[in-house]
Short mmCIF file of N, CA and C in Angstrom, two decimals:
data_model
loop_
_atom_site.label_atom_id
_atom_site.label_comp_id
_atom_site.label_asym_id
_atom_site.label_seq_id
_atom_site.Cartn_x
_atom_site.Cartn_y
_atom_site.Cartn_z
N MET A 1 95.90 108.70 118.51
CA MET A 1 96.65 107.62 118.12
C MET A 1 96.65 107.36 116.67
N THR A 2 97.87 107.15 116.07
CA THR A 2 97.82 106.85 114.64
C THR A 2 97.52 105.32 114.37
N LYS A 3 96.65 105.15 113.36
CA LYS A 3 96.35 103.83 112.95
C LYS A 3 97.34 103.22 111.91
N LEU A 4 97.54 101.95 111.91
CA LEU A 4 98.60 101.27 111.19
C LEU A 4 98.26 101.59 109.56
N TRP A 5 96.92 101.60 109.31
CA TRP A 5 96.59 101.72 107.79
C TRP A 5 96.81 103.29 107.32
N GLU A 6 97.03 104.26 108.43
CA GLU A 6 97.24 105.58 108.01
C GLU A 6 98.66 105.96 107.85
N LEU A 7 99.52 104.95 108.14
CA LEU A 7 100.94 105.23 108.04
C LEU A 7 101.50 104.89 106.55
N LYS A 8 102.46 105.57 106.07
CA LYS A 8 103.05 105.35 104.78
C LYS A 8 104.33 104.48 104.95
N GLN A 9 104.83 104.36 106.06
CA GLN A 9 106.05 103.44 106.33
C GLN A 9 106.07 102.92 107.74
N VAL A 10 106.29 101.61 107.88
CA VAL A 10 106.44 100.93 109.12
C VAL A 10 107.81 100.26 109.29
N ASN A 11 108.49 100.47 110.42
CA ASN A 11 109.74 99.82 110.57
C ASN A 11 109.67 98.67 111.69
N PHE A 12 110.12 97.48 111.33
CA PHE A 12 110.12 96.35 112.24
C PHE A 12 111.57 96.02 112.55
N VAL A 13 111.93 95.89 113.88
CA VAL A 13 113.28 95.41 114.13
C VAL A 13 113.01 93.99 114.86
N VAL A 14 113.59 93.04 114.19
CA VAL A 14 113.49 91.57 114.67
C VAL A 14 114.68 91.28 115.57
N MET A 15 114.59 91.42 116.85
CA MET A 15 115.82 91.17 117.74
C MET A 15 115.98 89.69 117.91
N GLY A 16 117.25 89.21 117.81
CA GLY A 16 117.48 87.81 118.11
C GLY A 16 117.23 86.95 116.83
N GLY A 17 117.12 87.54 115.70
CA GLY A 17 116.77 86.71 114.39
C GLY A 17 117.94 85.75 114.10
N SER A 18 117.62 84.69 113.47
CA SER A 18 118.62 83.60 113.07
C SER A 18 118.36 83.22 111.60
N GLU A 19 119.54 82.82 111.00
CA GLU A 19 119.61 82.41 109.57
C GLU A 19 118.60 81.31 109.41
N LYS A 20 118.51 80.43 110.26
CA LYS A 20 117.66 79.16 110.03
C LYS A 20 116.12 79.53 110.39
N GLY A 21 115.89 80.63 110.99
CA GLY A 21 114.52 80.84 111.34
C GLY A 21 113.95 82.06 110.58
N GLU A 22 113.98 83.26 111.23
CA GLU A 22 113.31 84.44 110.65
C GLU A 22 113.90 84.86 109.29
N GLU A 23 115.24 84.83 109.12
CA GLU A 23 115.88 85.21 107.79
C GLU A 23 115.38 84.30 106.64
N ARG A 24 115.46 82.98 106.97
CA ARG A 24 115.03 82.07 105.93
C ARG A 24 113.57 82.26 105.47
N ILE A 25 112.76 82.41 106.60
CA ILE A 25 111.24 82.58 106.22
C ILE A 25 111.11 83.92 105.64
N PHE A 26 111.81 85.03 105.81
CA PHE A 26 111.72 86.29 105.16
C PHE A 26 112.09 86.12 103.71
N CYS A 27 113.17 85.46 103.39
CA CYS A 27 113.77 85.45 101.78
C CYS A 27 113.11 84.33 101.09
N THR A 28 112.61 83.34 101.64
CA THR A 28 112.14 82.25 100.86
C THR A 28 110.60 82.02 100.88
N THR A 29 109.86 82.79 101.58
CA THR A 29 108.45 82.59 101.61
C THR A 29 107.85 83.97 101.51
N ASN A 30 106.47 83.99 101.44
CA ASN A 30 105.84 85.26 101.42
C ASN A 30 105.17 85.56 102.71
N TYR A 31 105.54 84.98 103.81
CA TYR A 31 105.05 85.14 105.03
C TYR A 31 104.85 86.56 105.49
N PHE A 32 105.92 87.32 105.45
CA PHE A 32 105.96 88.71 105.91
C PHE A 32 105.24 89.63 104.70
N GLU A 33 105.30 89.21 103.46
CA GLU A 33 104.76 89.93 102.39
C GLU A 33 103.18 89.97 102.42
N GLU A 34 102.64 89.17 103.20
CA GLU A 34 101.21 89.24 103.34
C GLU A 34 100.66 90.46 103.92
N LEU A 35 101.54 91.19 104.68
CA LEU A 35 101.20 92.54 105.31
C LEU A 35 100.76 93.42 104.29
N THR A 36 101.45 93.37 103.00
CA THR A 36 101.09 94.34 101.88
C THR A 36 99.90 94.07 101.23
N ASN A 37 99.32 92.85 101.51
CA ASN A 37 97.91 92.63 101.03
C ASN A 37 96.84 93.44 101.90
N PHE A 38 97.20 93.54 103.20
CA PHE A 38 96.17 94.16 104.03
C PHE A 38 96.47 95.79 104.05
N TYR A 39 97.71 96.27 103.86
CA TYR A 39 98.09 97.57 103.78
C TYR A 39 98.84 97.89 102.57
N PRO A 40 98.14 97.94 101.35
CA PRO A 40 98.89 98.15 100.19
C PRO A 40 99.67 99.42 100.01
N ASP A 41 99.14 100.54 100.70
CA ASP A 41 99.73 101.85 100.61
C ASP A 41 100.91 102.06 101.55
N CYS A 42 101.26 101.07 102.29
CA CYS A 42 102.21 101.14 103.30
C CYS A 42 103.60 100.40 102.87
N THR A 43 104.62 100.99 103.31
CA THR A 43 106.03 100.28 102.90
C THR A 43 106.53 99.67 104.31
N PHE A 44 106.94 98.49 104.23
CA PHE A 44 107.39 97.87 105.41
C PHE A 44 108.86 97.60 105.38
N ASN A 45 109.72 97.99 106.42
CA ASN A 45 111.02 97.79 106.43
C ASN A 45 111.36 96.83 107.68
N PHE A 46 112.03 95.75 107.29
CA PHE A 46 112.37 94.82 108.41
C PHE A 46 113.89 94.88 108.60
N TYR A 47 114.22 94.94 109.80
CA TYR A 47 115.68 94.96 110.27
C TYR A 47 115.95 93.73 111.22
N PHE A 48 116.68 92.80 110.64
CA PHE A 48 117.05 91.61 111.48
C PHE A 48 118.35 91.95 112.31
N VAL A 49 118.43 91.58 113.58
CA VAL A 49 119.47 91.84 114.39
C VAL A 49 119.66 90.62 115.17
N GLY A 50 120.95 90.13 115.09
CA GLY A 50 121.16 88.90 115.91
C GLY A 50 122.56 88.32 115.45
N PRO A 51 123.18 87.51 116.32
CA PRO A 51 124.50 87.01 116.13
C PRO A 51 124.43 85.73 115.21
N GLU A 52 123.17 85.25 115.00
CA GLU A 52 123.10 83.99 114.34
C GLU A 52 122.41 84.15 112.86
N LEU A 53 122.55 85.44 112.36
CA LEU A 53 122.22 85.83 111.14
C LEU A 53 123.35 85.51 110.12
N SER A 54 122.98 85.21 108.85
CA SER A 54 124.01 84.82 107.85
C SER A 54 124.93 86.02 107.50
N ASP A 55 126.22 85.73 107.23
CA ASP A 55 127.20 86.68 106.68
C ASP A 55 126.84 86.97 105.27
N VAL A 56 126.23 86.06 104.61
CA VAL A 56 126.05 86.31 103.12
C VAL A 56 125.06 87.54 102.95
N ARG A 57 124.14 87.64 103.79
CA ARG A 57 123.07 88.73 103.53
C ARG A 57 123.34 89.81 104.45
N HIS A 58 124.50 89.92 105.13
CA HIS A 58 124.79 91.09 106.08
C HIS A 58 124.91 92.35 105.32
N LYS A 59 124.10 93.35 105.80
CA LYS A 59 123.90 94.65 105.15
C LYS A 59 123.36 94.63 103.80
N LYS A 60 122.63 93.68 103.53
CA LYS A 60 122.00 93.52 102.11
C LYS A 60 120.55 93.96 102.21
N THR A 61 120.14 94.33 101.07
CA THR A 61 118.58 94.63 101.02
C THR A 61 117.91 93.70 100.23
N HIS A 62 116.74 93.23 100.60
CA HIS A 62 115.90 92.12 99.90
C HIS A 62 114.57 92.84 99.64
N ILE A 63 114.37 93.11 98.41
CA ILE A 63 113.10 93.89 98.14
C ILE A 63 112.12 93.05 97.48
N VAL A 64 110.93 93.17 97.98
CA VAL A 64 109.68 92.43 97.64
C VAL A 64 108.64 93.45 97.19
N ASN A 65 108.13 93.17 96.00
CA ASN A 65 107.02 94.06 95.57
C ASN A 65 105.64 93.53 95.98
#
């Protein structure tokens, strides 16, 4: 079994995400960014899927270092 800290890239799919919930937290806070503190050598990709996401960020990339 592969350990999370051994991976170079992890993909998360957030099903049922909403503009007022998960999308806002992702873009305006460092909530999800904290993962990079524990796994600095790993790249995390988040894919938000849901009818309640904003049209403004549709198919946009938000990069956090």
